[in-house]
Short mmCIF file of N, CA and C in Angstrom, two decimals:
data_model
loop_
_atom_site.label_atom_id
_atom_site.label_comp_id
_atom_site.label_asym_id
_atom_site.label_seq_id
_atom_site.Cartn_x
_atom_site.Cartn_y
_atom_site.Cartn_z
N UNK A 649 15.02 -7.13 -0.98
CA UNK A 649 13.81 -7.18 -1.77
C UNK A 649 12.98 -5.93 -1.48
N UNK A 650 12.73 -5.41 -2.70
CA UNK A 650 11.82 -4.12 -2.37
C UNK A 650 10.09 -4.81 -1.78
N UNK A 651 9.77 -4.29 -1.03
CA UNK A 651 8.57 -4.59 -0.55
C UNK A 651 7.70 -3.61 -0.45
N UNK A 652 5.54 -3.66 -0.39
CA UNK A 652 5.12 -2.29 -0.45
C UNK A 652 4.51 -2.81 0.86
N UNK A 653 4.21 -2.04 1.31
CA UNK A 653 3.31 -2.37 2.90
C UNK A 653 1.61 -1.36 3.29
N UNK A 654 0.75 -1.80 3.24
CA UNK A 654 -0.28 -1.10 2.60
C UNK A 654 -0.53 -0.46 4.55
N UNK A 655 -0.93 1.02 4.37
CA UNK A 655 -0.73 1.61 5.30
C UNK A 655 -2.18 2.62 5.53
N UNK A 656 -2.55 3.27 6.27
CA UNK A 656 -3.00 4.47 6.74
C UNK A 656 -2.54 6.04 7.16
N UNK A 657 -3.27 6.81 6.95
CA UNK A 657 -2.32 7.72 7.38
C UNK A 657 -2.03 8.00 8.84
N UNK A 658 -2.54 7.39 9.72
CA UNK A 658 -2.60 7.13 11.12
C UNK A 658 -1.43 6.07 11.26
N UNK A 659 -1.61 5.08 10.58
CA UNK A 659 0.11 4.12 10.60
C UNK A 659 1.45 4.93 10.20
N UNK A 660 1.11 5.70 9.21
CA UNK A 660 1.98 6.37 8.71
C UNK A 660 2.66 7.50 9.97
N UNK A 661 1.91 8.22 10.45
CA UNK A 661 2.16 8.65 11.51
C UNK A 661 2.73 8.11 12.91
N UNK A 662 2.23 7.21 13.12
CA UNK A 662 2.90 5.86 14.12
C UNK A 662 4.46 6.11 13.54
N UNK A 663 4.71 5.38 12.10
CA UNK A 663 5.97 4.84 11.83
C UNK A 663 6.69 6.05 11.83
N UNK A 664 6.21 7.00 11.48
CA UNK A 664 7.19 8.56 12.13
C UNK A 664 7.70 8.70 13.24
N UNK A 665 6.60 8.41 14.33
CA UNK A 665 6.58 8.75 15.55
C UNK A 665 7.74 7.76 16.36
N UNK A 666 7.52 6.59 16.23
CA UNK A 666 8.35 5.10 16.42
C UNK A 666 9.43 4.80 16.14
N UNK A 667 9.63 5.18 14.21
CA UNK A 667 11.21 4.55 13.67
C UNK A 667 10.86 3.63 13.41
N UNK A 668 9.54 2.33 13.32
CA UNK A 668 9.47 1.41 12.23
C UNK A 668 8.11 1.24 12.35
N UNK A 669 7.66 0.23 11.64
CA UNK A 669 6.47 -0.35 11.01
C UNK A 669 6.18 -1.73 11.32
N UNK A 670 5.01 -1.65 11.85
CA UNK A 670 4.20 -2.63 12.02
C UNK A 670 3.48 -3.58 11.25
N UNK A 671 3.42 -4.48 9.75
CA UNK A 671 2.78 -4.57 9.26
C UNK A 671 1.51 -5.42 9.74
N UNK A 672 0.07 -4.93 9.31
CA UNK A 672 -0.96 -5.49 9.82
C UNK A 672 -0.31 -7.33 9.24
N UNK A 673 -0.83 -7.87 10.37
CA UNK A 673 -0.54 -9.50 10.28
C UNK A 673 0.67 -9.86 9.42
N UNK A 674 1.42 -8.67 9.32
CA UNK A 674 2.82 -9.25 8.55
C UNK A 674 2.84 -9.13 7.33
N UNK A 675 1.75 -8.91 6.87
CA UNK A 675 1.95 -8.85 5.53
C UNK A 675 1.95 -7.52 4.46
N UNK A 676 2.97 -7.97 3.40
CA UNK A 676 2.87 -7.19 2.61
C UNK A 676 3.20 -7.92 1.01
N UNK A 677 3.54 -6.63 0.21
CA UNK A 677 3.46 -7.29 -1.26
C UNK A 677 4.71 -6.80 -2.08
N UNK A 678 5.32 -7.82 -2.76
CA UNK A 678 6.40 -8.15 -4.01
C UNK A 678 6.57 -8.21 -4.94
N UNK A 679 7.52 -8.26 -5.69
CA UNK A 679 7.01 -8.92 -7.20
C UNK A 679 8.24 -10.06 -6.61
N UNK A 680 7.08 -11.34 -6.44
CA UNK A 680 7.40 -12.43 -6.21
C UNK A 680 7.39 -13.07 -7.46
N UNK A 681 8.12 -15.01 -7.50
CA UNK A 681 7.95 -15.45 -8.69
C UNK A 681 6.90 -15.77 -9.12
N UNK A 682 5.86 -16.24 -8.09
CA UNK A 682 4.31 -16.11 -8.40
C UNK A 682 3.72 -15.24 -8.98
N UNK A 683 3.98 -13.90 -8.91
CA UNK A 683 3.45 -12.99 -9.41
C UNK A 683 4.09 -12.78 -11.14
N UNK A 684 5.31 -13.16 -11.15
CA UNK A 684 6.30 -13.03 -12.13
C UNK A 684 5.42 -14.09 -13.27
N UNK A 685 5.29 -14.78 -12.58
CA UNK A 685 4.46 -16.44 -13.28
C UNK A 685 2.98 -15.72 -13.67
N UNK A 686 2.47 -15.21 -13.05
CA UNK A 686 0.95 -14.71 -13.14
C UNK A 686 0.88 -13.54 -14.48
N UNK A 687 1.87 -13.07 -14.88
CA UNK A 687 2.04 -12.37 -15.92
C UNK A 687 2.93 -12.97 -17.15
N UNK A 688 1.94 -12.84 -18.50
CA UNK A 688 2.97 -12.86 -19.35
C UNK A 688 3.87 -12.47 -19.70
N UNK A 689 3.31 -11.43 -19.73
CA UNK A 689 4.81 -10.57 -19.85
C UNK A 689 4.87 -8.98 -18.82
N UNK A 690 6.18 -8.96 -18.93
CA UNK A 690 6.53 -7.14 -18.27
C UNK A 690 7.61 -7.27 -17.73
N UNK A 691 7.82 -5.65 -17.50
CA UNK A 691 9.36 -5.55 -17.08
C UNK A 691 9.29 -5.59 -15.65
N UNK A 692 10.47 -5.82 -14.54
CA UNK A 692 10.52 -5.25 -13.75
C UNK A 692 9.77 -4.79 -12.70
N UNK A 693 9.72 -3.47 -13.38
CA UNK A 693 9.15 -2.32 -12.93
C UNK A 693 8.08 -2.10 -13.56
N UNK A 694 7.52 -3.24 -14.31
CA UNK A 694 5.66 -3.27 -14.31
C UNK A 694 5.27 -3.80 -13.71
N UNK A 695 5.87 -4.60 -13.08
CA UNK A 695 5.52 -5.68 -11.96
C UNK A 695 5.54 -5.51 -10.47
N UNK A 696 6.70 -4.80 -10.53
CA UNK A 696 6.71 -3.34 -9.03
C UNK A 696 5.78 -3.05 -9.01
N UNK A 697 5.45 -1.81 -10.31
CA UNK A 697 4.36 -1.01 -10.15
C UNK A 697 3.10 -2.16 -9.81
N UNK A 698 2.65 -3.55 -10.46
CA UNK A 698 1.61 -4.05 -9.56
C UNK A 698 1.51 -4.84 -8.49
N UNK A 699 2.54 -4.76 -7.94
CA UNK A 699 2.57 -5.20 -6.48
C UNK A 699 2.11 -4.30 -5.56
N UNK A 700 2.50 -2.58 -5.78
CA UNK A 700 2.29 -1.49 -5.01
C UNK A 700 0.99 -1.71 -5.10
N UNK A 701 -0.05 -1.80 -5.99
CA UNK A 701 -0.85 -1.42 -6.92
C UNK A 701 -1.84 -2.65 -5.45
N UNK A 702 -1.72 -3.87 -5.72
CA UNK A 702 -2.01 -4.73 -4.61
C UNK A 702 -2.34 -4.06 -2.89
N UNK A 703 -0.86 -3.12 -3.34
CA UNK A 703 -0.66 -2.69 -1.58
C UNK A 703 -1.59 -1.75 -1.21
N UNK A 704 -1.56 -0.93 -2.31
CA UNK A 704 -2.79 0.48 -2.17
C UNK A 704 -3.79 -0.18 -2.03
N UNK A 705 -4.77 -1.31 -2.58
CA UNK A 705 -5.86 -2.12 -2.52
C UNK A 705 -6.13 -2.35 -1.27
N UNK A 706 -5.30 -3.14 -0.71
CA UNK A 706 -5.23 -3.12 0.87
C UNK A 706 -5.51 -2.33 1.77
N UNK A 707 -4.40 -1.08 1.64
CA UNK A 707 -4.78 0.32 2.18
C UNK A 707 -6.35 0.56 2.03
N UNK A 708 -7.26 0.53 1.02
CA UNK A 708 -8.76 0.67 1.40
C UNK A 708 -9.13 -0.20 2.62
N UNK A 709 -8.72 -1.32 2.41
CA UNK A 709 -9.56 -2.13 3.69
C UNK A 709 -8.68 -1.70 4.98
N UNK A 710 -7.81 -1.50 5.23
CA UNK A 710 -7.56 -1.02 6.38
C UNK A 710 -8.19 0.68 6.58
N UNK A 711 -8.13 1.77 5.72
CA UNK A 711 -9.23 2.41 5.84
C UNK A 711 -10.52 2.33 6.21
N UNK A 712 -11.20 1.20 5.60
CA UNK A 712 -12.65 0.93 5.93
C UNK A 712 -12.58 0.42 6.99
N UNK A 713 -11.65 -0.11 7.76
CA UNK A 713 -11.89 -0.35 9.19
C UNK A 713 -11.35 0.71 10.40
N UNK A 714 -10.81 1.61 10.13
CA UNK A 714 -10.37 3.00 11.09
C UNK A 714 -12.03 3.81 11.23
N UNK A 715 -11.89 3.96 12.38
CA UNK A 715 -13.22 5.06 12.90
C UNK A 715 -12.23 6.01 12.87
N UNK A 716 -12.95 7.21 11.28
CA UNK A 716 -12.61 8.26 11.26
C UNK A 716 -11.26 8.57 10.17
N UNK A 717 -11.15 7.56 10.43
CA UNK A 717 -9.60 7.40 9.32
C UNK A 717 -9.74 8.40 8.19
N UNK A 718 -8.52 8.88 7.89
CA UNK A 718 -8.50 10.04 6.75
C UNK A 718 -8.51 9.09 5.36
N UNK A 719 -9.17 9.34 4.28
CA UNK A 719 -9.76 8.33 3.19
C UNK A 719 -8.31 9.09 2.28
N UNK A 720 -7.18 8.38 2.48
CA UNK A 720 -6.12 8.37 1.72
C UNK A 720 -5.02 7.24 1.83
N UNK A 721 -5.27 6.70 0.48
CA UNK A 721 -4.43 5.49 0.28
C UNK A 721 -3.11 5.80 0.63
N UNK A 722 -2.21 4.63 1.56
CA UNK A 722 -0.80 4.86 1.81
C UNK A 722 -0.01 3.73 1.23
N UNK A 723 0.80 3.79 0.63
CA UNK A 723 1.74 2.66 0.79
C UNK A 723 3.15 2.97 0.80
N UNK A 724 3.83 2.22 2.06
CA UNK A 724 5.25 2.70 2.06
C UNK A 724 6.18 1.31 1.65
N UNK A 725 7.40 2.04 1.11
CA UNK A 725 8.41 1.35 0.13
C UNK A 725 9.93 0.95 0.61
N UNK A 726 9.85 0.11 0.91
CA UNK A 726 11.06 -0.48 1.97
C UNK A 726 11.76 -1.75 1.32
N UNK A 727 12.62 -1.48 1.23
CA UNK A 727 14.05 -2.79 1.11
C UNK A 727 14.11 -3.66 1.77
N UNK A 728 13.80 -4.95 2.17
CA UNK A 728 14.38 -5.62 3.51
C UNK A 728 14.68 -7.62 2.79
N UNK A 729 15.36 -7.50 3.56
CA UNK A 729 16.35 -9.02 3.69
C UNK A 729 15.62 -10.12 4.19
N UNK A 730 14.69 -10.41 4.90
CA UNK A 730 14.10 -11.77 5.53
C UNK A 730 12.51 -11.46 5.69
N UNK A 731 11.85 -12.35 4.19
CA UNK A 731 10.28 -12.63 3.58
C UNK A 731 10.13 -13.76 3.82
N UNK A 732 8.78 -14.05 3.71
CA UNK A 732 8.08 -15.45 3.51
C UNK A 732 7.75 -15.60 2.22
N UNK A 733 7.67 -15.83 1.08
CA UNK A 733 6.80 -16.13 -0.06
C UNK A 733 5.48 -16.68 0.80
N UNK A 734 4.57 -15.71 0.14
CA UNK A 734 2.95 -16.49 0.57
C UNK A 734 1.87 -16.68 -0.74
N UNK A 735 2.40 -17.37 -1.73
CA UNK A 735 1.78 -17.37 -2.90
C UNK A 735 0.31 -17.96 -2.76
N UNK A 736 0.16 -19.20 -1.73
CA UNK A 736 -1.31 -19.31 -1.43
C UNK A 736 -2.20 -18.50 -0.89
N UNK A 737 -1.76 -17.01 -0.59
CA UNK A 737 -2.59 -16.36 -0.20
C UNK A 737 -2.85 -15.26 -1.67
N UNK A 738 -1.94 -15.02 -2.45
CA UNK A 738 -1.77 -14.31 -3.22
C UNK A 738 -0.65 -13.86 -4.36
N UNK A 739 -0.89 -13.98 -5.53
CA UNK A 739 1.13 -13.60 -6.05
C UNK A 739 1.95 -12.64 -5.23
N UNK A 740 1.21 -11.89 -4.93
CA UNK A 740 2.46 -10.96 -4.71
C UNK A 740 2.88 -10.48 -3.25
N UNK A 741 1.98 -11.68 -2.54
CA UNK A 741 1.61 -11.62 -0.84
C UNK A 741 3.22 -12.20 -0.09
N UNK A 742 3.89 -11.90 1.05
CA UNK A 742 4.46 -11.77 1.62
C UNK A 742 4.39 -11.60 2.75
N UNK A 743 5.18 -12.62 3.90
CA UNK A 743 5.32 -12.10 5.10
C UNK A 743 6.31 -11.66 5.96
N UNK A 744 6.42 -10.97 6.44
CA UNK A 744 7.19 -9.95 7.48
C UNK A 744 7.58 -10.76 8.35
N UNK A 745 9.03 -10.95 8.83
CA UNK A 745 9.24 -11.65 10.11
C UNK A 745 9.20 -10.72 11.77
N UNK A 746 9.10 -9.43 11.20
CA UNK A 746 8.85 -8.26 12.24
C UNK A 746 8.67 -6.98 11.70
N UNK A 747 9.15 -6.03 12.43
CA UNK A 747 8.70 -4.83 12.14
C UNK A 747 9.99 -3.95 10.89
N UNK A 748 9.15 -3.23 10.30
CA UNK A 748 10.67 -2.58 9.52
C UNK A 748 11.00 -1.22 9.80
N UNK A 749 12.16 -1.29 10.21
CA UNK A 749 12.61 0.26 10.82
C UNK A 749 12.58 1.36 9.58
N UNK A 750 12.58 2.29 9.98
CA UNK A 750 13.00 3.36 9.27
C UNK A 750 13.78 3.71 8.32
N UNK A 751 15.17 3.08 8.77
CA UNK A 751 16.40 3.52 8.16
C UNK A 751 16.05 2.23 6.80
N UNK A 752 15.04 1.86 6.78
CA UNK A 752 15.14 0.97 5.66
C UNK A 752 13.55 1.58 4.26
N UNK A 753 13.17 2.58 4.72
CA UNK A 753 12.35 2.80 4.51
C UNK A 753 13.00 3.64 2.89
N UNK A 754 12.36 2.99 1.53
CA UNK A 754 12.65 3.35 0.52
C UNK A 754 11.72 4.66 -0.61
N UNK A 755 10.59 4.84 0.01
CA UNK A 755 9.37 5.99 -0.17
C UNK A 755 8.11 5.63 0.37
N UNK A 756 7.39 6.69 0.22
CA UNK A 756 6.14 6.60 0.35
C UNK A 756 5.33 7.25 -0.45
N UNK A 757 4.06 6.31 -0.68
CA UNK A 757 3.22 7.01 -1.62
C UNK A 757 1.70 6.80 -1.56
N UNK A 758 1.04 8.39 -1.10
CA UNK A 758 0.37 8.49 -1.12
C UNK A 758 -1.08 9.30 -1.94
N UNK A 759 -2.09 9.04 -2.02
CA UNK A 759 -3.07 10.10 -2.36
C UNK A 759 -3.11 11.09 -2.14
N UNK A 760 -3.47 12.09 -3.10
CA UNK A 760 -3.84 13.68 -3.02
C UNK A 760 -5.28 13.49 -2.57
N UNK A 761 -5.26 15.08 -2.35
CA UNK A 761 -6.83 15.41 -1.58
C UNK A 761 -7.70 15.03 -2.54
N UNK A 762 -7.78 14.83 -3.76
CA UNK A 762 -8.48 15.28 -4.63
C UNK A 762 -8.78 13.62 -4.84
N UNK A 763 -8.58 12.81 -4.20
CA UNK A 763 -9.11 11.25 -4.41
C UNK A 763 -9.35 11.38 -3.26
N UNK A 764 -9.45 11.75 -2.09
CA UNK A 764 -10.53 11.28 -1.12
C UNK A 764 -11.88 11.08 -1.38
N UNK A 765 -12.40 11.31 -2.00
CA UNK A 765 -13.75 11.08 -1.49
C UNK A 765 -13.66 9.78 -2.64
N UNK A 766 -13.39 9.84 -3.64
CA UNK A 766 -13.50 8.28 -4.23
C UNK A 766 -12.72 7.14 -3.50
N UNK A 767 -11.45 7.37 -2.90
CA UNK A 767 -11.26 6.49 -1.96
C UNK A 767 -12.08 6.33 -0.76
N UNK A 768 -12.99 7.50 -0.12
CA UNK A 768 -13.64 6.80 0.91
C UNK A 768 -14.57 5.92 0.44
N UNK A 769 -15.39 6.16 -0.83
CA UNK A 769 -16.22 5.67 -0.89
C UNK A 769 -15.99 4.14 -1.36
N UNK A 770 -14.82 3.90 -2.04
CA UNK A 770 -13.93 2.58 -2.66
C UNK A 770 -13.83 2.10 -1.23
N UNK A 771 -13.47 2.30 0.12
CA UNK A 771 -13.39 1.73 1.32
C UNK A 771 -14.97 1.15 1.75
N UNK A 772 -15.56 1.47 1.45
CA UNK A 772 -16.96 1.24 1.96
C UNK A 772 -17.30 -0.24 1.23
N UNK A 773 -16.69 0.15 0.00
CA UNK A 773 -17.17 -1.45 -0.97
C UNK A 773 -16.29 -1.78 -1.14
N UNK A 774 -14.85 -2.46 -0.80
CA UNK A 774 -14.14 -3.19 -1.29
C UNK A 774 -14.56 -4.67 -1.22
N UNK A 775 -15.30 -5.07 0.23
CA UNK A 775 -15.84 -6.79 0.25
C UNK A 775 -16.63 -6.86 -0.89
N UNK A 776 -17.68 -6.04 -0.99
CA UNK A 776 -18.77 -5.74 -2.03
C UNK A 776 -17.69 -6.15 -3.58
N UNK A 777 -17.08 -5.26 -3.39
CA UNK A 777 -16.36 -5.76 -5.11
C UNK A 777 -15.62 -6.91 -5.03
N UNK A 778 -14.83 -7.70 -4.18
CA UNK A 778 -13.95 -8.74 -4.10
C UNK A 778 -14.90 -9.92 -4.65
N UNK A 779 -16.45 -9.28 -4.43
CA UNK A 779 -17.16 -10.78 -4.15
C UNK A 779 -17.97 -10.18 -5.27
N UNK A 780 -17.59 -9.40 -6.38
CA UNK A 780 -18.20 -9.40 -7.93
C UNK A 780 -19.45 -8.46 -8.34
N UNK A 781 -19.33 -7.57 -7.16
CA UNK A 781 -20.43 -6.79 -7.02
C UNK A 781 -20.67 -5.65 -8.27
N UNK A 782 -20.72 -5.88 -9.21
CA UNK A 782 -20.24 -4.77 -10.55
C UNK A 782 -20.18 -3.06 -10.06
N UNK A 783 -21.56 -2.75 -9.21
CA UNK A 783 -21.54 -1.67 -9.12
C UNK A 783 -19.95 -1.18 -7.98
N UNK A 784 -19.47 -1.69 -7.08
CA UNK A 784 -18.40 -2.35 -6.10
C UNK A 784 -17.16 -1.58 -6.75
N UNK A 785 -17.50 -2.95 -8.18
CA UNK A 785 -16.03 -2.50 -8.67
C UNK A 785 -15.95 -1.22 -9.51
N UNK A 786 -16.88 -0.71 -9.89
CA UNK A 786 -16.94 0.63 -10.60
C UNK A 786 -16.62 1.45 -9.72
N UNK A 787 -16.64 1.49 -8.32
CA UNK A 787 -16.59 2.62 -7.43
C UNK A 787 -15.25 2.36 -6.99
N UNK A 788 -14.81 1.22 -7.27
CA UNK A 788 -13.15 0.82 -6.76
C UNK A 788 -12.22 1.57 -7.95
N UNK A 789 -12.97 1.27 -9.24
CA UNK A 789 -12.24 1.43 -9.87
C UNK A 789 -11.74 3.21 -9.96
N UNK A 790 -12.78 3.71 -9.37
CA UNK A 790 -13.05 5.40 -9.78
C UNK A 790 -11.21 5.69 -8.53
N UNK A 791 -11.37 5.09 -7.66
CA UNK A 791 -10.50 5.33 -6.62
C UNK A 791 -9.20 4.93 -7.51
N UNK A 792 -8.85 4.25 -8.03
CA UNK A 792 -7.74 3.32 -8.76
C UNK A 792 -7.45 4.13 -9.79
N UNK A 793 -8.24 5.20 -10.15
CA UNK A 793 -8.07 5.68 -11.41
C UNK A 793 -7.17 6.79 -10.64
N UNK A 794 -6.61 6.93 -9.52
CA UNK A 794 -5.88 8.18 -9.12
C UNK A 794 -4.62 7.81 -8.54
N UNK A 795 -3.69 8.16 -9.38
CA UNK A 795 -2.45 7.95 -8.78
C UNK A 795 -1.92 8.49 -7.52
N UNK A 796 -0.47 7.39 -6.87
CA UNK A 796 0.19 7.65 -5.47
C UNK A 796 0.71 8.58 -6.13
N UNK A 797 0.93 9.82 -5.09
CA UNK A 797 2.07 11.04 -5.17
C UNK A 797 3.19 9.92 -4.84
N UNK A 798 4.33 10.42 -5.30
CA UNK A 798 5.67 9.66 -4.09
C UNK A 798 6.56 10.52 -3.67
N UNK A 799 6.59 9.99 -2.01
CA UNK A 799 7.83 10.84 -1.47
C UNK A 799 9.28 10.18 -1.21
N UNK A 800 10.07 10.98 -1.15
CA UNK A 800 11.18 10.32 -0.52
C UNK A 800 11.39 10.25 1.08
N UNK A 801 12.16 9.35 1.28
CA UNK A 801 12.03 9.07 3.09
C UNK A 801 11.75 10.43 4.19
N UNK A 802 12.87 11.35 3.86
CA UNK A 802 13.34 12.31 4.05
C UNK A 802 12.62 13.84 3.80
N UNK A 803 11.05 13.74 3.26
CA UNK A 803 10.32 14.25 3.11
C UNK A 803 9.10 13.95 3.96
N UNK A 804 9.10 12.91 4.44
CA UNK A 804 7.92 12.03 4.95
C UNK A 804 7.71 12.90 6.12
N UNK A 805 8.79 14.13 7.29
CA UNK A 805 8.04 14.50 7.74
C UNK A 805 7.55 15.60 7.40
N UNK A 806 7.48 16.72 6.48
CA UNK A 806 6.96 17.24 5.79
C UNK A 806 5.71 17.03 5.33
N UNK A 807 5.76 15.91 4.74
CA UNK A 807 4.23 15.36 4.38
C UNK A 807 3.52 15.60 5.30
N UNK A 808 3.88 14.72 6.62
CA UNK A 808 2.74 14.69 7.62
C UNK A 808 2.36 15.74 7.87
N UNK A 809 3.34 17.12 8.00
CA UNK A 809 2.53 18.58 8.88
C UNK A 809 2.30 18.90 7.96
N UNK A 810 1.81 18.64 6.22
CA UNK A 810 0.84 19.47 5.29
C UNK A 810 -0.48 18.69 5.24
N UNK A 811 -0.36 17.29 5.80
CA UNK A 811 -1.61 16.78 5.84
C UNK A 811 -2.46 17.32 7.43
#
C-alpha cells in the first residue's frame, strides 16, 4: 500500500541520516476504503493525490510545533505491507506498526522556497482553521495553493545539501 507520512525537514534529515522513519504516533495517510467511500467519484490517483494532500496538512502542525523548524511542507512516499485502517480518526488515517526503512521509500515531496512564508504562516493557524476560523482558513489555504516539488528516493540526498 502506498502510504504518505507527513514530515519536517528536520525528520527528513533524521530519515537520511538513520535509513528509516519514524512516524509521529504512527500515523500516516491512504487512500483507504473510507476515504474511497468519502468521495463520489475519482480515479485512483485523485485519491492518492488527496491522501498526500491530508499528509502535507499535517506537515504544518508538526511544523508549528518545531522551535525554529524550516516552514517547508514534507511528505514522504513509501510502499509498505502491514497498516491499521483508522477510519475513526479520519478517511485516509492509518497506522504504522513501526518504523519504515529506506529501501522502501517511494518519493518525496516537498515545498519550494517560494511557499515558505505562506506555509509558516499556515503553521501558526492550522488549530485556528480546524476549528472554522475563516480568516485561519484563508491563510491555510494561501499555503495549499503551492504545490509539492517531487523527488525520487535517490535524489533525496541531493535535496538535503541544496536546502
Amino acid at each position: 500500500m502506498r502510504i504518505y507520512l507527513p514530515a519536517t525537514i528536520a525528520m527528513l534529515r533524521d530519515f537520511e541520516a538513520n535509513g528509516e522513519f519514524r512516524a509521529r504516533s504512527g500515523t500516516a495517510f491512504a487512500l483507504t476504503p473510507a476515504l474511497r467511500e468519502a468521495y463520489a467519484s475519482g480515479s485512483d490517483e485523485e485519491l492518492e493525490y488527496a491522501a498526500l494532500l491530508d499528509a502535507a496538512r499535517a506537515s504544518l502542525r508538526l511544523i508549528g510545533a518545531e522551535e525554529k523548524g524550516e516552514p517547508r511542507r514534507v511528505v514522504i512516499s513509501a510502499d509498505v505491507e502491514n497498516v491499521t485502517l483508522r477510519p475513526d480518526l479520519d478517511a485516509a488515517v492509518v497506522r504504522l506498526d513501526g518504523p519504515v526503512p529506506m529501501s522502501l521509500l517511494a518519493a518525496v515531496h516537498v515545498d519550494a522556497a517560494e511557499a515558505e512564508e505562506a506555509v509558516a504562516a499556515a503553521a501558526a493557524v492550522i488549530d485556528a482553521a480546524d476549528l472554522g476560523d475563516e480568516d485561519a482558513e484563508f491563510t491555510l489555504g494561501d499555503a495549499e495553493d503551492h504545490e509539492l516539488a517531487w523527488y525520487a528516493p535517490q535524489e533525496l540526498p541531493f535535496l538535503l545539501e541544496l536546502l
